[in-house]
Tab-separated table of C-alpha atoms and ligand atoms in Angstrom:
chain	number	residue	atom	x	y	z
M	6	UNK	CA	0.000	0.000	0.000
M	7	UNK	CA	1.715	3.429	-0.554
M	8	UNK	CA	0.934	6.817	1.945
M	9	UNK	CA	0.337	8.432	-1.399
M	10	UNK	CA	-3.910	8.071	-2.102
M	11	UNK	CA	-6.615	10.560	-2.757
M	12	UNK	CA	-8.348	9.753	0.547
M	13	UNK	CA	-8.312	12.835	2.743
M	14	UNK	CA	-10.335	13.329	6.091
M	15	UNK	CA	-12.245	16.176	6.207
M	16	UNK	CA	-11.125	17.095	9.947
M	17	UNK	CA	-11.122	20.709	11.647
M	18	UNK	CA	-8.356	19.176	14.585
M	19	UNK	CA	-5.730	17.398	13.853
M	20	UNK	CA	-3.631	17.364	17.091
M	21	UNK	CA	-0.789	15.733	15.158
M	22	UNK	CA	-0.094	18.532	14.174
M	23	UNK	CA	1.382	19.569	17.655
M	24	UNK	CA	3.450	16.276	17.891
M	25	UNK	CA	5.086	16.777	14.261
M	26	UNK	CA	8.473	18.273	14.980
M	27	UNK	CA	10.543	17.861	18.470
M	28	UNK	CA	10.233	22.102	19.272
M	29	UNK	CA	6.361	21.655	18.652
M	30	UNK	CA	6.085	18.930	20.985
M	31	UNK	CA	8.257	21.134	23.552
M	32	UNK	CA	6.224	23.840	23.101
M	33	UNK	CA	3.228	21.922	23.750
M	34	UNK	CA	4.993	20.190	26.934
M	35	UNK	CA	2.553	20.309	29.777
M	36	UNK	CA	4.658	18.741	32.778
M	37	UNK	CA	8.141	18.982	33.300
M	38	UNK	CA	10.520	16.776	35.242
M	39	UNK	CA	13.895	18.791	36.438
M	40	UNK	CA	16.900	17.592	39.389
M	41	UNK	CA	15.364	20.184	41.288
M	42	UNK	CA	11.904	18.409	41.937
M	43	UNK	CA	13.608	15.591	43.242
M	44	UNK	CA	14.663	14.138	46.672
M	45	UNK	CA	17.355	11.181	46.880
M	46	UNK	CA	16.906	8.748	49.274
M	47	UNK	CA	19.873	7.359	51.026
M	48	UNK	CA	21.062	4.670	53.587
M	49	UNK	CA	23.532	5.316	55.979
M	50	UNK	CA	25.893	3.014	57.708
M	51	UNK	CA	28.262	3.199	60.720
M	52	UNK	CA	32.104	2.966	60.348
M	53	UNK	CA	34.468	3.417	57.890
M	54	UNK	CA	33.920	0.490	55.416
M	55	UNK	CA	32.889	0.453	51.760
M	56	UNK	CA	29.376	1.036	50.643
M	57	UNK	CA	27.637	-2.108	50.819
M	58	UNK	CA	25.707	-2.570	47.370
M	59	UNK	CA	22.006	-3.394	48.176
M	60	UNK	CA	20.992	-6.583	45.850
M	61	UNK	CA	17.149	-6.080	45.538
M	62	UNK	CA	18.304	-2.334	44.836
M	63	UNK	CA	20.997	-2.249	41.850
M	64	UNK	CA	23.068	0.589	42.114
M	65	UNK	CA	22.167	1.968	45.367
M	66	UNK	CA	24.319	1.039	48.122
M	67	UNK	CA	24.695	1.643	52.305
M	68	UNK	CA	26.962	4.400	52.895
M	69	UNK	CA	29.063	5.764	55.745
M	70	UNK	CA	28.899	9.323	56.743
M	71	UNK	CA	31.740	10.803	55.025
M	72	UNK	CA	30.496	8.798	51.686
M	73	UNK	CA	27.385	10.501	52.048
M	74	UNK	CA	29.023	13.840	52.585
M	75	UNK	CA	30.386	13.614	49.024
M	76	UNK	CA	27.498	11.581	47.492
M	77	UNK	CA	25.660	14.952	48.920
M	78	UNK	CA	28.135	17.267	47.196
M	79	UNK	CA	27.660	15.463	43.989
M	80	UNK	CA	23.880	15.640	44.699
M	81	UNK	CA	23.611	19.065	45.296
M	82	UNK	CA	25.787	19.918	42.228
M	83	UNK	CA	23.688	17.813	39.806
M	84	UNK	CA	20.865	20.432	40.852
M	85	UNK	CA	19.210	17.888	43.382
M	86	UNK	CA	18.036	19.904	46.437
M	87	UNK	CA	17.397	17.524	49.386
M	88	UNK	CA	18.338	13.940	50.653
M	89	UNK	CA	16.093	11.657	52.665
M	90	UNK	CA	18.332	9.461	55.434
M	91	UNK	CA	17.501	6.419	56.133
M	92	UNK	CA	19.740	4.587	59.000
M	93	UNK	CA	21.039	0.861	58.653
M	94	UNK	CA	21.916	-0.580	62.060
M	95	UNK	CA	23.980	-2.866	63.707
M	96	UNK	CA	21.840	-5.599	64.995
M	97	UNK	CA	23.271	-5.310	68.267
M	98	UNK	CA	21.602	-1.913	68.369
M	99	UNK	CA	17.665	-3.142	68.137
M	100	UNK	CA	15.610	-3.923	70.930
M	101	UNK	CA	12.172	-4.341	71.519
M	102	UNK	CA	11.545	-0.876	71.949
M	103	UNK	CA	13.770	0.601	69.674
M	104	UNK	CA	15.299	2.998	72.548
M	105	UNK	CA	18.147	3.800	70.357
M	106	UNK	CA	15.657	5.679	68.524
M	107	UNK	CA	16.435	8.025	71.783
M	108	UNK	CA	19.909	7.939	71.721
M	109	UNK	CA	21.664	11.648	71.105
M	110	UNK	CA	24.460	10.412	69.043
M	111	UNK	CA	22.968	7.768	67.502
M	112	UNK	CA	24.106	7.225	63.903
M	113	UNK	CA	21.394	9.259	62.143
M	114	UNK	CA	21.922	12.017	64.115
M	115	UNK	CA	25.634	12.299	63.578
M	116	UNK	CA	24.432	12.011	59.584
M	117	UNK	CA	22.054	14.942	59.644
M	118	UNK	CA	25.130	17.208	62.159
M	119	UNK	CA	27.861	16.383	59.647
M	120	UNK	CA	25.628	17.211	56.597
M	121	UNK	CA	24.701	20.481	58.020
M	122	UNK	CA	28.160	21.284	58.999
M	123	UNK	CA	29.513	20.849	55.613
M	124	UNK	CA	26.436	21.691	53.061
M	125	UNK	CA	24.257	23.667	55.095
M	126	UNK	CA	22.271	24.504	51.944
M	127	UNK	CA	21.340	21.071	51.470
M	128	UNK	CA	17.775	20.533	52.691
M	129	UNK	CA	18.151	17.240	54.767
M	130	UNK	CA	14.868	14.837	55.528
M	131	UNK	CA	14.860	12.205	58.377
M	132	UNK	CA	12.277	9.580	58.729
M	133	UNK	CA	10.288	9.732	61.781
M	134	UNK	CA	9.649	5.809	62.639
M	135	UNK	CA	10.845	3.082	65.022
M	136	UNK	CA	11.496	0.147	62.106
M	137	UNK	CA	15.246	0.803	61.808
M	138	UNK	CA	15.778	0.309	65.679
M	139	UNK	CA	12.891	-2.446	66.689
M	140	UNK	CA	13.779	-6.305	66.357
M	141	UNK	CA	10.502	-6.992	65.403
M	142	UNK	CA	10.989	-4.271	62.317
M	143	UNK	CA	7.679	-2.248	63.228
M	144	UNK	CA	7.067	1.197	62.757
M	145	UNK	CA	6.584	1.840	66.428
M	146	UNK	CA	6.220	0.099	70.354
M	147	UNK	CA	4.699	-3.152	70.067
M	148	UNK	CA	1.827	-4.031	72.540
M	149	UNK	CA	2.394	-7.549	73.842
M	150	UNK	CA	-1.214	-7.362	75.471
M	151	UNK	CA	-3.354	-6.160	72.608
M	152	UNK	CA	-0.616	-7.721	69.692
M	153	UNK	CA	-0.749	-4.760	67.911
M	154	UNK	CA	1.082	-1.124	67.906
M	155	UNK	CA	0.600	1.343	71.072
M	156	UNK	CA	-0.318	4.836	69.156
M	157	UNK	CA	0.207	6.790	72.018
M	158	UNK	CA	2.671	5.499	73.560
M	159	UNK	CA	4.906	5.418	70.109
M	160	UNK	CA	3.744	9.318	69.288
M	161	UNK	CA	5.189	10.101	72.604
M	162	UNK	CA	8.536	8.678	71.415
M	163	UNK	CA	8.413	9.820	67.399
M	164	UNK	CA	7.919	13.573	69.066
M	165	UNK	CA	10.770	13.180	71.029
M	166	UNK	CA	12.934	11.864	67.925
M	167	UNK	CA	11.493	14.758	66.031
M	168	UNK	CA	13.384	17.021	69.268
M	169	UNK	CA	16.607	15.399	68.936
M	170	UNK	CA	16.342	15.244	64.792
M	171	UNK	CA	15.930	19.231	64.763
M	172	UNK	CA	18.607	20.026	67.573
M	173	UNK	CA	20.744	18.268	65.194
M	174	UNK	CA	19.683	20.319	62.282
M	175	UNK	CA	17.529	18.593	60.226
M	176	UNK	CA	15.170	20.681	57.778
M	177	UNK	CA	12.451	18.785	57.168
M	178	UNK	CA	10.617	15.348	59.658
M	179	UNK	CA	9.132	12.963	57.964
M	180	UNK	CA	6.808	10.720	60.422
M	181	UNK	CA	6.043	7.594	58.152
M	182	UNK	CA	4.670	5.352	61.290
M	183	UNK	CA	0.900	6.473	60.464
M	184	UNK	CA	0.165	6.589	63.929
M	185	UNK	CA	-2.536	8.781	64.443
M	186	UNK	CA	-2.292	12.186	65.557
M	187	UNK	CA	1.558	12.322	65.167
M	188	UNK	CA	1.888	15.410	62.998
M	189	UNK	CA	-0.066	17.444	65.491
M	190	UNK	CA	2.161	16.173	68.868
M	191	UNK	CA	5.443	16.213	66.253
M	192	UNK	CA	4.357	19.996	65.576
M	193	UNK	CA	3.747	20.814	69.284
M	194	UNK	CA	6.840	18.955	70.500
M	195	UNK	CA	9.234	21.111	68.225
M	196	UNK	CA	7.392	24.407	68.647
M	197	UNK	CA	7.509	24.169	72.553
M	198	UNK	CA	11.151	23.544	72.100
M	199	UNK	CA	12.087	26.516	70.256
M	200	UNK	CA	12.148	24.812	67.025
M	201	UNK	CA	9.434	26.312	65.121
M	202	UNK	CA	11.630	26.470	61.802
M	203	UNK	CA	11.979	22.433	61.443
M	204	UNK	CA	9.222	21.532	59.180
M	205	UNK	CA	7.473	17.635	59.007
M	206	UNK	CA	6.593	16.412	55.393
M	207	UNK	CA	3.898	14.087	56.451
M	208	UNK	CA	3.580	10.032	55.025
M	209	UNK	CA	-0.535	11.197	54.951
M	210	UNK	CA	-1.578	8.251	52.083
M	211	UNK	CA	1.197	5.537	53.258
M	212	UNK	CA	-0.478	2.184	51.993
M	213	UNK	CA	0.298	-1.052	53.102
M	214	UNK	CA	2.397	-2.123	49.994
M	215	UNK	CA	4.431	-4.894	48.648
M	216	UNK	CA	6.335	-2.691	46.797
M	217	UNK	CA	8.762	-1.802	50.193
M	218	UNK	CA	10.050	-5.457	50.296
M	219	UNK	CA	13.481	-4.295	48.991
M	220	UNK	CA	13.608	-1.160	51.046
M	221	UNK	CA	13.531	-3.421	54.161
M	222	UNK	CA	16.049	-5.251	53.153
M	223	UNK	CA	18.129	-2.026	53.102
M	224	UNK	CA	17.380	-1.223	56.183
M	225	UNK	CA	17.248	-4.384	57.438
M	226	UNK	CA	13.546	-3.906	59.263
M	227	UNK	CA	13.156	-7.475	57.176
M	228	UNK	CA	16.150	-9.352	58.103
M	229	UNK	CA	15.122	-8.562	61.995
M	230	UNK	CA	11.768	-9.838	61.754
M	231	UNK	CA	12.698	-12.381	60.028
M	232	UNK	CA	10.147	-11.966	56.318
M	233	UNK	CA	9.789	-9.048	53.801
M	234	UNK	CA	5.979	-9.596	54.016
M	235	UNK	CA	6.056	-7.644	57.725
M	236	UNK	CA	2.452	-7.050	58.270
M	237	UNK	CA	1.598	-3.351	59.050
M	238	UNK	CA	-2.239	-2.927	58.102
M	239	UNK	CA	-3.311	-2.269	61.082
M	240	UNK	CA	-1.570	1.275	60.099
M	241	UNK	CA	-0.964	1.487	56.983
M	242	UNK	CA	-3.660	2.240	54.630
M	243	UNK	CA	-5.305	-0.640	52.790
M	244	UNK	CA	-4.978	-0.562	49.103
M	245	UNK	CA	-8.180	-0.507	48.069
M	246	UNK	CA	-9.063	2.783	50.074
M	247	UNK	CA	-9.490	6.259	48.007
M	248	UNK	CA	-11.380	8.327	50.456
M	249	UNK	CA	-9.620	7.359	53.654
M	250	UNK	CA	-6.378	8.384	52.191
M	251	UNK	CA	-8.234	11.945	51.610
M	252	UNK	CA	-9.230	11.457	55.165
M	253	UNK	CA	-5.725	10.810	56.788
M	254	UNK	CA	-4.405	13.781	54.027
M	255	UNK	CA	-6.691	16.224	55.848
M	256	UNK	CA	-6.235	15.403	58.732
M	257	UNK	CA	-2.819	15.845	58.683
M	258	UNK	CA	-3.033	19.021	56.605
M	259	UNK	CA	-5.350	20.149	59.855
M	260	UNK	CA	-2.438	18.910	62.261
M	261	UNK	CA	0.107	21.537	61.051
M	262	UNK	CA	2.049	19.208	58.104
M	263	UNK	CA	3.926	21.355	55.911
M	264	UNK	CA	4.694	18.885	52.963
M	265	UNK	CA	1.328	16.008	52.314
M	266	UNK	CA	2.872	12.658	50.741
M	267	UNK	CA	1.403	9.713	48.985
M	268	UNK	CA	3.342	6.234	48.639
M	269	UNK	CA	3.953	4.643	46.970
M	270	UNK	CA	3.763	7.002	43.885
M	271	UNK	CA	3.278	4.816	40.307
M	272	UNK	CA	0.358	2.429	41.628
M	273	UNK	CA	-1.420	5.271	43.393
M	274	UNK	CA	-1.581	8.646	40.915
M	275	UNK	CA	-4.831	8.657	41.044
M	276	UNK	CA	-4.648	9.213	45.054
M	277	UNK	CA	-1.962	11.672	44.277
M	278	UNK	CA	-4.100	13.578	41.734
M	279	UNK	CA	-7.316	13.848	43.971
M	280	UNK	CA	-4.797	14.867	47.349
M	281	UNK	CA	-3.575	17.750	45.047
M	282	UNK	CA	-6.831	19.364	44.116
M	283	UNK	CA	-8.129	18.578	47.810
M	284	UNK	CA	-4.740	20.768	49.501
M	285	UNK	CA	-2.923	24.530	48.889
M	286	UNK	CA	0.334	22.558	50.223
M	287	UNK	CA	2.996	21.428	48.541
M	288	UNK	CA	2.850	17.567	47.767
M	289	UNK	CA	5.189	14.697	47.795
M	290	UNK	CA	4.991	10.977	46.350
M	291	UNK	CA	7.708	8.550	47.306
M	292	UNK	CA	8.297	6.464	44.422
M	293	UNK	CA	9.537	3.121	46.845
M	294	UNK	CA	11.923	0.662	46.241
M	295	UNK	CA	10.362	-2.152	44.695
M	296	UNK	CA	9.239	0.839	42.281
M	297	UNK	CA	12.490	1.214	41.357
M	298	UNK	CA	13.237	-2.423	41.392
M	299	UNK	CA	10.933	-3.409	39.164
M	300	UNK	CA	12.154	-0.935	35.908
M	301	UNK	CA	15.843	-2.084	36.855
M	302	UNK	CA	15.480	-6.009	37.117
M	303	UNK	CA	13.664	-5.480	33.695
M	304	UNK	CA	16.294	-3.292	32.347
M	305	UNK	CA	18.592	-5.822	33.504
M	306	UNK	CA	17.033	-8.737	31.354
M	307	UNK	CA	16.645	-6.052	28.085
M	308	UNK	CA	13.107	-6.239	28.784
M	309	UNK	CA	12.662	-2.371	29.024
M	310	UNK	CA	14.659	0.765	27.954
M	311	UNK	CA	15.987	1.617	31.620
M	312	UNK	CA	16.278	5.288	31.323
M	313	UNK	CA	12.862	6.406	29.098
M	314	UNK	CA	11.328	3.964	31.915
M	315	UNK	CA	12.854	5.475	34.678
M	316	UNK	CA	11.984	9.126	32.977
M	317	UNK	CA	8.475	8.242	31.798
M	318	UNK	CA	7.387	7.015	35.376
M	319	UNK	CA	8.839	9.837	37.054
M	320	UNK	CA	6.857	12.471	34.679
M	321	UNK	CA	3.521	10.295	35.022
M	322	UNK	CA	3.633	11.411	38.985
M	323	UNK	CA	4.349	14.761	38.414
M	324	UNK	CA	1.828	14.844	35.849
M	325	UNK	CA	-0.670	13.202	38.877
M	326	UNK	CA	-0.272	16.742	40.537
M	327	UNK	CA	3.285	15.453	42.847
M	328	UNK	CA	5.456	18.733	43.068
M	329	UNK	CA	8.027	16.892	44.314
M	330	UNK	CA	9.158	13.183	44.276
M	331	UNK	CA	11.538	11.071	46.570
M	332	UNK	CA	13.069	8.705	44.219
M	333	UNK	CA	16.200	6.268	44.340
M	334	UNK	CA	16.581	7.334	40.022
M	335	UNK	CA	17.014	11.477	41.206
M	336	UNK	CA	20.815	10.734	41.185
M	337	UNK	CA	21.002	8.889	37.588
M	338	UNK	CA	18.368	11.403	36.285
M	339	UNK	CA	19.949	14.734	37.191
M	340	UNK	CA	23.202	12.522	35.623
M	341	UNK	CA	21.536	11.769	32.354
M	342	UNK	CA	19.697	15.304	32.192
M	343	UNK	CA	22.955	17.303	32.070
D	26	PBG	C1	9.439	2.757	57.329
D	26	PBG	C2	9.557	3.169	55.921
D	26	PBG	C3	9.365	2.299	54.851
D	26	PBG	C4	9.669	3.023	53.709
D	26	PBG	C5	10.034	4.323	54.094
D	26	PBG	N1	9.946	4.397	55.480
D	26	PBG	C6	9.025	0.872	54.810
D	26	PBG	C7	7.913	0.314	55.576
D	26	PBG	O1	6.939	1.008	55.913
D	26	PBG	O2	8.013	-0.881	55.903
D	26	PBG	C8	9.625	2.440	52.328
D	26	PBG	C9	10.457	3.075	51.298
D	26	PBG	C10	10.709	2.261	50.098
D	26	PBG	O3	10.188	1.132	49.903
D	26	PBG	O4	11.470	2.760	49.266
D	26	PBG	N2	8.837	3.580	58.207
């Protein structure tokens, strides 16, 4: 058949027309993606080893604190404006309660000083949750007599962390225990000590997803309880629920939360989308690590083009209404967007 005929479509539109040449199409570009909308995740370690390569996470690996210092630099030169620590630890350090949560040198606190002492304008993000420090790999204090989480009890203690997170210098607390009524005790806690400048970007829409099964090996909340398939839906939100994520979103909009977030990000745009025309505040979507896992181990096999997966994904939850997007690809993006 040849493109050459007599037919011709009588047609008023013909949005090809935008598409045609590659300055059209950028003219037409609704959503951008850019380093600066991004947030790197990262895992710290104690000591003075090499970076231990995470295997369910190719090419992200544990890092000790003067690795991340210059993994940071790098960061923050690529145009990538904030890191999210996450802290690996020894098992020797968990316990039941998690008390070295509480600890004033413990290791993520001596991440977020020597950060701020060398790139102060590096905005710096700590998780606000008991899973790195508990055996049992739980977001907060387990309740023997009920089986389940204590919410007040573990607020009490994620306010205090919030304390010794800000004296440190952190910018930004991010509780992801989804406990409720944290981000109103978080914001009292650091007001009443003189810390009214440390803001808390709020897990609001956490679900209860498979997708974190490589994260916790990262951070080793799996190895400690012993499975990836750690049970937390009797916090986390089930799957299936649109309006209670709107719920928990308001509710923490109402508590004082600076930043809302939704997480995971690809399987949920459509909570992301409805949270942004619900809320004036800037919003976050974590795209998690078996997000991430999922476009590499495909990659890996030649089953997908790795980096117009990794971009195309990314722009999908901006386009979902995410202003900003925690993502273990911000590194390798801001590389290949140079
Ligand atoms: C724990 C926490 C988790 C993630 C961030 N903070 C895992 C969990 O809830 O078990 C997941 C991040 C990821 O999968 O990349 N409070």
């Amino acid at each position: 058949m040849s493109a050459a005929t007599n037919f011709r479509l009588d047609l008023t539109r013909r949005p090809r027309r935008m598409r045609r040449t590659a300055s059209l199409r950028a003219l037409a570009q609704e959503t951008d993606l850019h380093p600066h909308n991004l947030i790197q995740p990262v895992f710290v370690i104690d000591g003075d080893g090499a970076p231990e390569p995470i295997e369910s996470m190719p090419g992200i690996s544990r890092m000790t604190i003067p690795q991340l210092i210059e993994e940071a630099r790098a960061l923050l030169g690529l145009g990538i404006p904030a890191i999210a620590l996450f802290p690996k630890l020894d098992a020797s350090l968990k316990s039941d309660d998690g008390r070295e949560a509480l600890n004033p040198d413990t290791l993520v606190l001596r991440a977020i000083r020597a950060l701020k002492a060398e790139l102060p304008e590096m905005a710096v993000i700590t998780d606000l949750a008991l899973d790195p420090y508990t055996t049992h790999g739980h977001d907060g204090l387990y309740d023997v007599s009920c089986g389940d989480l204590a919410n007040d009890a573990t607020v009490e203690v994620l306010a205090e962390m919030a304390v010794l997170a800000a004296e440190a210098g952190v910018d930004l607390v991010a509780p992801s225990d989804m406990m409720d009524g944290r981000v109103g005790a978080i914001r009292e806690a650091l007001d009443g000590n003189g810390f009214d400048k440390t803001g808390i970007m709020a897990y609001s829409a956490k679900f209860a997803s498979a997708f974190y099964g490589p994260f916790r090996d990262a951070v080793g909340s799996a190895g400690s309880a012993g499975t990836h398939h750690l049970d937390k839906r009797t916090y986390q939100l089930n799957p299936g629920n649109r309006r209670e994520a709107l719920m928990e979103a308001a509710l923490d909009e109402a508590e004082g939360a600076d930043i809302l977030m939704v997480k995971p990000a690809g399987p949920y745009l459509d909570i992301i989308r409805e949270v942004r025309e619900e809320t004036e505040l800037p919003l976050a979507a974590y795209q998690v690590s078996g997000e991430y896992a999922q476009i590499m181990a495909a990659a890996e096999r030649g089953w997908l083009d790795l980096e117009r997966c990794r971009d195309e994904s990314l722009l999908a939850i901006r386009r979902a209404g995410a202003d900003m997007i925690l993502t273990y690809f911000a590194k390798d993006f801001a590389l290949g967007s140079r």
